[in-house]
Coordinates of C-alpha atoms (C1' of nucleotides) in Angstrom, one line a residue:
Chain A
X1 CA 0.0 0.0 0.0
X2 CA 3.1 2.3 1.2
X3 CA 4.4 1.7 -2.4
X4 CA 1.2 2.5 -4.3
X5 CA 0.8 5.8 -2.2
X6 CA 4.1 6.4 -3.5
X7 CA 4.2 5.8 -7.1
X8 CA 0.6 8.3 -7.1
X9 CA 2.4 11.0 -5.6
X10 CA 5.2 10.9 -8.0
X11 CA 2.5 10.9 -10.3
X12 CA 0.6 13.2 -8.7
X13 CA 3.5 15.1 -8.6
X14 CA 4.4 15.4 -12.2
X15 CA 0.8 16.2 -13.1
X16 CA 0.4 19.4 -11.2
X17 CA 4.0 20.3 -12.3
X18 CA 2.6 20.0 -15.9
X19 CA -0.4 22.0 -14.8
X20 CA 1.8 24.8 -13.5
X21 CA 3.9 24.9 -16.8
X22 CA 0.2 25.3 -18.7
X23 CA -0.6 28.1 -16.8
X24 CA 2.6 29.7 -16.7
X25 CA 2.5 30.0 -20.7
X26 CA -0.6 31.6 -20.3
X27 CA 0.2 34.1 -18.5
X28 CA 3.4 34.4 -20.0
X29 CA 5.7 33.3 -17.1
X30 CA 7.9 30.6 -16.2
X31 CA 7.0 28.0 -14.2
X32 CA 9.2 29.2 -11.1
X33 CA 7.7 32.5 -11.1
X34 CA 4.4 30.9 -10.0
X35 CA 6.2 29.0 -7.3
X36 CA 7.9 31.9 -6.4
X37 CA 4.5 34.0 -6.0
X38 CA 2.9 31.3 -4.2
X39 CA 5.6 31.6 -1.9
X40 CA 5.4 35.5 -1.8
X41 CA 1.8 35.0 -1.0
X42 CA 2.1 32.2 2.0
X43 CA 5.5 33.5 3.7
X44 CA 4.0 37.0 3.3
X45 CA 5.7 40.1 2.5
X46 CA 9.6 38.9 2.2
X47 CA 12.4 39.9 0.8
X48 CA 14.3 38.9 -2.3
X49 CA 17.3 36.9 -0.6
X50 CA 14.8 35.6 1.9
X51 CA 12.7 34.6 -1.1
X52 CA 16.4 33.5 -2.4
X53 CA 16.9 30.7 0.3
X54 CA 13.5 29.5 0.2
X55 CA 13.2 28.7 -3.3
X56 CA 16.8 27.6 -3.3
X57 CA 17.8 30.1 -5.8
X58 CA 20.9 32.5 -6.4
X59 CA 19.8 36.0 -5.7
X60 CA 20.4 37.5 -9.1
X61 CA 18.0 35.2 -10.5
X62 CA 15.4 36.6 -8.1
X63 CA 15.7 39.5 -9.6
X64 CA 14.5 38.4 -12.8
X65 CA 11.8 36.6 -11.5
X66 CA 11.1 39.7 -9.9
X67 CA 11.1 41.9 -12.7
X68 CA 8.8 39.7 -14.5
X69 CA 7.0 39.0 -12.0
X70 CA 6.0 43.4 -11.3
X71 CA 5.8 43.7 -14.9
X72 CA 3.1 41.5 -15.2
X73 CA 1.7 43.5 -12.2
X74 CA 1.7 40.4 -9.8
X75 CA 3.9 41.5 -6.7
X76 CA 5.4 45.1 -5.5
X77 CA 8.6 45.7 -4.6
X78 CA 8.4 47.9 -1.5
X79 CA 11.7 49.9 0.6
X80 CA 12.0 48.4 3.7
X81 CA 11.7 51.0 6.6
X82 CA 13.5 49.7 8.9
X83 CA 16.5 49.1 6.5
X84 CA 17.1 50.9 3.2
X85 CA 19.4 48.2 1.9
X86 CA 16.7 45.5 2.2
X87 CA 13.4 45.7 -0.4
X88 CA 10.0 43.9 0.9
X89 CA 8.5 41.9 -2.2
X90 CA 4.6 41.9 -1.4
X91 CA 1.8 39.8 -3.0
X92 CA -0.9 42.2 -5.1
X93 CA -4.4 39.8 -4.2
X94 CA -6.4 41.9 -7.1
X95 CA -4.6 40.4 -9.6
X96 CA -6.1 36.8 -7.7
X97 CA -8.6 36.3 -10.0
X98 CA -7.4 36.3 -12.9
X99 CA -4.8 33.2 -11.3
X100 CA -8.2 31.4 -9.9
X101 CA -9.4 31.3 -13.5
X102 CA -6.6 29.2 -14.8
X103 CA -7.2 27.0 -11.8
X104 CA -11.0 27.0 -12.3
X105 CA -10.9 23.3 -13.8
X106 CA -8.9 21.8 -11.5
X107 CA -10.9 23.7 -8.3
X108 CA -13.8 21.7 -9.9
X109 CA -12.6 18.4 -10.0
X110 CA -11.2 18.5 -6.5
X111 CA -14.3 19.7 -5.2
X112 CA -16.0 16.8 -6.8
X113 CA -13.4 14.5 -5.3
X114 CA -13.9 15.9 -2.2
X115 CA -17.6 15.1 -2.3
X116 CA -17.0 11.6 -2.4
X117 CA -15.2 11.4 1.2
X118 CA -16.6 11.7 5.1
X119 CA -15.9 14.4 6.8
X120 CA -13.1 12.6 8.9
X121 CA -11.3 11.0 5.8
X122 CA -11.0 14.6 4.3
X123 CA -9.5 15.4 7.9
X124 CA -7.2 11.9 7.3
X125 CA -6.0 13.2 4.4
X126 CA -5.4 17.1 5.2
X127 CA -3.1 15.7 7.9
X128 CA -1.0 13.5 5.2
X129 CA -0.7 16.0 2.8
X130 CA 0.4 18.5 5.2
X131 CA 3.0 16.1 6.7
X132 CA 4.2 15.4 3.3
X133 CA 4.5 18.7 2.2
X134 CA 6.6 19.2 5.3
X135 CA 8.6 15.9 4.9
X136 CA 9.5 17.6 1.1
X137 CA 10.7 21.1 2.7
X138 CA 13.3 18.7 5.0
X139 CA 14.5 16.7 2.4
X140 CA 15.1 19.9 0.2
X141 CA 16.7 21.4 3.1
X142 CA 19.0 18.3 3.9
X143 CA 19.7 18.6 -0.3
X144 CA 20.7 22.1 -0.3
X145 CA 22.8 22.4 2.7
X146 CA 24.7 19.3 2.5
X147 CA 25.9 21.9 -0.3
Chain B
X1 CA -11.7 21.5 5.5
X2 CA -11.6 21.3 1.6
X3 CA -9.7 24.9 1.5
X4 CA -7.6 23.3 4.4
X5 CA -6.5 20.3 1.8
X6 CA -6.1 22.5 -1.0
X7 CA -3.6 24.8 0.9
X8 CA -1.5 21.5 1.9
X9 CA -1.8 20.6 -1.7
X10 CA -0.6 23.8 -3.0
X11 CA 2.6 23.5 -0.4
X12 CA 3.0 20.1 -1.4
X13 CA 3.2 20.9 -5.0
X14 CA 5.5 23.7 -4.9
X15 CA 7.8 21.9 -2.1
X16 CA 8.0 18.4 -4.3
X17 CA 9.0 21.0 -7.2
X18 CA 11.9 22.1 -4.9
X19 CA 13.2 18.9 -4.2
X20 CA 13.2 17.9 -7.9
X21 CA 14.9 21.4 -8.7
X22 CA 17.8 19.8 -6.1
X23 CA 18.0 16.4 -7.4
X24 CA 18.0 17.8 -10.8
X25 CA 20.8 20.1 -9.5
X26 CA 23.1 17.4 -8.1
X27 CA 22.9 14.8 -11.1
X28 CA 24.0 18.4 -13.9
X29 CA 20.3 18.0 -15.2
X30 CA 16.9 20.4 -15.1
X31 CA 13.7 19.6 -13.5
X32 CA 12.1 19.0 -16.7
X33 CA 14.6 16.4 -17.4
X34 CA 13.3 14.5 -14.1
X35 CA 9.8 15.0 -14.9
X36 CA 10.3 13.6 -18.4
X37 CA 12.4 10.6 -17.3
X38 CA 9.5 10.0 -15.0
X39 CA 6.9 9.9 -17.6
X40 CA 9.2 7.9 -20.0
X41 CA 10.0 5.1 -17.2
X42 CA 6.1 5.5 -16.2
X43 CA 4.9 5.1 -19.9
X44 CA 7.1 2.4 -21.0
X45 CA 9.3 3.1 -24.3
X46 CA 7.5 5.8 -26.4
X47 CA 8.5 8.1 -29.0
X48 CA 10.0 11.5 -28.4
X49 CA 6.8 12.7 -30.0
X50 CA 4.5 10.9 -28.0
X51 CA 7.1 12.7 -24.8
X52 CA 6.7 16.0 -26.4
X53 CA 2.4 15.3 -26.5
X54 CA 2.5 14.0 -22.6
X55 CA 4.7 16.7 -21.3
X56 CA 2.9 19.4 -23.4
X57 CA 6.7 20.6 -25.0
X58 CA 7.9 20.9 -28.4
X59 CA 9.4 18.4 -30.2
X60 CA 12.8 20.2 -30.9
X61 CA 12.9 20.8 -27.2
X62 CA 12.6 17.2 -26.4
X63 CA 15.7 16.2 -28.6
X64 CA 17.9 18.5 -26.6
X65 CA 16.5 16.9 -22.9
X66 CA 16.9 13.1 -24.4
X67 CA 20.5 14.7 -25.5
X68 CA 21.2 15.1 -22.2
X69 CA 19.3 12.5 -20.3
X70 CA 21.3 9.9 -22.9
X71 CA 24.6 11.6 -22.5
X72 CA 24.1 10.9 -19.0
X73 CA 23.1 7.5 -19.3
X74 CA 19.5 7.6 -18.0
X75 CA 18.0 6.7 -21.6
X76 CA 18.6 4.9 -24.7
X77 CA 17.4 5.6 -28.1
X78 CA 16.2 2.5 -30.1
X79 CA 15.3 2.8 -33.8
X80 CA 11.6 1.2 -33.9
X81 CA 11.7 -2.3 -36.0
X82 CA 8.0 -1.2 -37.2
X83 CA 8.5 2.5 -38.4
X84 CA 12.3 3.5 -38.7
X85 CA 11.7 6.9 -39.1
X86 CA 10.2 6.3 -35.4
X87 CA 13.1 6.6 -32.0
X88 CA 11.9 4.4 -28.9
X89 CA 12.9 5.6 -25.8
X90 CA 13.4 3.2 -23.3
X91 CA 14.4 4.1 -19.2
X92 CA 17.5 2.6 -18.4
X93 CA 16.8 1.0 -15.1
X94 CA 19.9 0.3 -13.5
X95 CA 20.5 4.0 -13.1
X96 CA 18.0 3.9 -11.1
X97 CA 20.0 3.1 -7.6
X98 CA 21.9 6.5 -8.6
X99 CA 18.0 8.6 -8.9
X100 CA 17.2 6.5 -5.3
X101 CA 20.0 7.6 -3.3
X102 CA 19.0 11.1 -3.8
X103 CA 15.1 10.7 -3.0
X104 CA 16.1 8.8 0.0
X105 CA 15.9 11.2 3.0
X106 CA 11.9 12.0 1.2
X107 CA 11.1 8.1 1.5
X108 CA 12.4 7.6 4.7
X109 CA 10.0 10.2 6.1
X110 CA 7.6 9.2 4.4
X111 CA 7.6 5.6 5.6
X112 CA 7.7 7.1 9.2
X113 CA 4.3 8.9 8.2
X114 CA 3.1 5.6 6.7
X115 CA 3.9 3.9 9.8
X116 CA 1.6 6.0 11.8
X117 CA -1.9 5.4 9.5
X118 CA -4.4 2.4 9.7
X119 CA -4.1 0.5 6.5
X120 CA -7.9 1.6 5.6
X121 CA -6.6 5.1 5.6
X122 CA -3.7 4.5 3.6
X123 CA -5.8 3.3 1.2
X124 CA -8.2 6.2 1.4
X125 CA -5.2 8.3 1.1
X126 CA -4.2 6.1 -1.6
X127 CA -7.5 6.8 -3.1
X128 CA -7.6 10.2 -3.2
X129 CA -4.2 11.1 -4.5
X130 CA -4.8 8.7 -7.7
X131 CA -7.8 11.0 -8.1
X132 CA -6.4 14.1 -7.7
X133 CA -3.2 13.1 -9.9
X134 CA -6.0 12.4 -13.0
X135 CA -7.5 15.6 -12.3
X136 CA -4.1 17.4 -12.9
X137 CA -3.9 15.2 -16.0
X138 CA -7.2 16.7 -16.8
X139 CA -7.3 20.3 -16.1
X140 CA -4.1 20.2 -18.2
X141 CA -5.4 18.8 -20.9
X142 CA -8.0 20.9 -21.1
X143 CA -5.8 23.7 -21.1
X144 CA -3.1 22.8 -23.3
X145 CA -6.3 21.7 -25.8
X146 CA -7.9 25.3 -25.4
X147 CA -5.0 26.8 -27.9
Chain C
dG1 C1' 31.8 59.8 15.5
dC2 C1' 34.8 57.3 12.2
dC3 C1' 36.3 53.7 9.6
dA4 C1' 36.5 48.7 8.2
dT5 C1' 33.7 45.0 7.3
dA6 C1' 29.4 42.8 6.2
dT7 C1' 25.0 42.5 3.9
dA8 C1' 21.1 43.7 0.3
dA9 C1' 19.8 44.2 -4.2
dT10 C1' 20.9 44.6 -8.8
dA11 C1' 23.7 45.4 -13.4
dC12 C1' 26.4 43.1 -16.6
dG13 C1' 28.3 39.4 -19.3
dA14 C1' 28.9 34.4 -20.3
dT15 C1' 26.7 30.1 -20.9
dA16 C1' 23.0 27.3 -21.7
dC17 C1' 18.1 26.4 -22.6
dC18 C1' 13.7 26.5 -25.2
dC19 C1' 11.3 26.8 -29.4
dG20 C1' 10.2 28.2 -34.5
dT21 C1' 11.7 26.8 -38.8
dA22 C1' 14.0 24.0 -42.1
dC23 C1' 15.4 19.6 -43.6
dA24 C1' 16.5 14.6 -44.4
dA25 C1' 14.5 10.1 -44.0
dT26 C1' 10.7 7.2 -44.1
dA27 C1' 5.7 6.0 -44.4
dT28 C1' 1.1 6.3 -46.4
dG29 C1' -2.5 6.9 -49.8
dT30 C1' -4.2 7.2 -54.5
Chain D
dA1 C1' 5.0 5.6 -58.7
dC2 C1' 4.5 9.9 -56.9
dA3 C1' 2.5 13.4 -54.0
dT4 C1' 1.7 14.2 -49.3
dA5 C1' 2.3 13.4 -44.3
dT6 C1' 5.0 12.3 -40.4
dT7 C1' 9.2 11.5 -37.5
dG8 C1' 13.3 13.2 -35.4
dT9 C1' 16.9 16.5 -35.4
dA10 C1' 20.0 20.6 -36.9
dC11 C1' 20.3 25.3 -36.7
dG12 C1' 19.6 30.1 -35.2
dG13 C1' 17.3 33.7 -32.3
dG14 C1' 15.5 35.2 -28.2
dT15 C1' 15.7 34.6 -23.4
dA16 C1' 16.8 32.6 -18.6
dT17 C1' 20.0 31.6 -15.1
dC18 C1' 24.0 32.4 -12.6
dG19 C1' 28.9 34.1 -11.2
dT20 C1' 31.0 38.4 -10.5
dA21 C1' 31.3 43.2 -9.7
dT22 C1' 29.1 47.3 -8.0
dT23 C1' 26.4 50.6 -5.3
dA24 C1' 24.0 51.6 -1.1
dT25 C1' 23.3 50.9 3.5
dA26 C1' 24.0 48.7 8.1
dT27 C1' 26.9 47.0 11.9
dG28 C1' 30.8 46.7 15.1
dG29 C1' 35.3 48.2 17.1
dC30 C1' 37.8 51.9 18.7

DNA sequence: GCCATATAATACGATACCCGTACAATATGT
DNA sequence: ACATATTGTACGGGTATCGTATTATATGGC
């Protein structure tokens, strides 16, 4: 069972990478721009070489993710007032929707799926995914400091 | 408890991305490479244009990623018997133990999480994840089909 | 307060990647 | 048999990523 868990979310896996590279050619950005926005929207307003060691990037190419990324009118880049060096990259929500759109098919299907479970399975697998996800950020870690 | 999942899906997506960006790091190759060695070991020998229809990429762009993924010894090109205009591409499975040493701090927490489910709620888990992994598949599709 | 050192972000240049087009080889249909 | 379609790849242009250098600001020692 471990083993079929695992062979779905490689699959799993590949599919919503593929899904990301769809909707990054729409909107005419690469596929690490949108993970990099999702992070500037969940870690909240950050900065570029925090955003840098999250996404497990070099810091000049922040900046071009960045640029694309304001261009395209989907993050600000704010002064820090505390420190003038530092800039504070900030999420803009009204440019949401038209993100929600691309994801419109896929919101359907899940909600479809989730129609199918009990309240307490959905609760089963919340947990799971949320220990996964968390299981992926260590293994990256160990990955990217053992250099 | 459905926008709870979706979150943990959302992580879980962009964090699995980041370990592949690593592993594709340490072994000289990009993520897409990984994805695409995925799909080709998944699906069995194909043809670089039946790669280029799964993973939504153009054919020229596939040559250069089997260029790579050959020079490195993860793939062989066979001529096909039946149509010799036609490549095969076929997985070359005992690089594998190479791929595995590198996803082994991931599979190792995850057998701790497995370790701490029923088996009726692995296999709900099991469940959904298949489901979810053929919605991706889906809303991609349908996007990639849409123009 | 002053100066050396450290840190933040970005500009710039080199290398490599992705894709549109062209092309050679082979297959298919009339 | 010959025109057309299809497969895979070579080639060139535009662009992304990253190493290094640079500018601006902060921090610590005296």
């Amino acid at each position: 069972m471990a083993a079929a868990i695992g062979k779905s979310l490689r699959e799993l896996a590949i599919q919503l990478s593929l899904l990301n590279h769809q909707i990054g050619a729409r909107l005419e950005l690469q596929d690490v721009d949108i993970d990099c926005l999702d992070l500037i929207d969940r870690l909240g307003p950050l900065s570029p070489s925090g955003l840098a060691r999250q996404a497990g990037l070099h810091p000049a190419t922040i900046t071009g993710i960045l640029d694309r990324l304001e261009s395209g009118g989907w993050v600000v880049r704010e002064r820090d007032q505390s420190d003038r060096r530092a800039v504070l990259v900030r999420a803009q929500r009204d440019r949401y929707p038209d993100l929600m759109r691309l994801y419109a098919g896929m919101n359907r299907s899940m909600n479809e799926i989730y129609a199918g479970y009990e309240e307490s399975e959905l609760e089963v697998i919340a947990d799971f995914l949320q220990r996964t996800a968390n299981a992926g950020r260590g293994a990256t870690d160990a990955l990217s400091d053992n250099r």
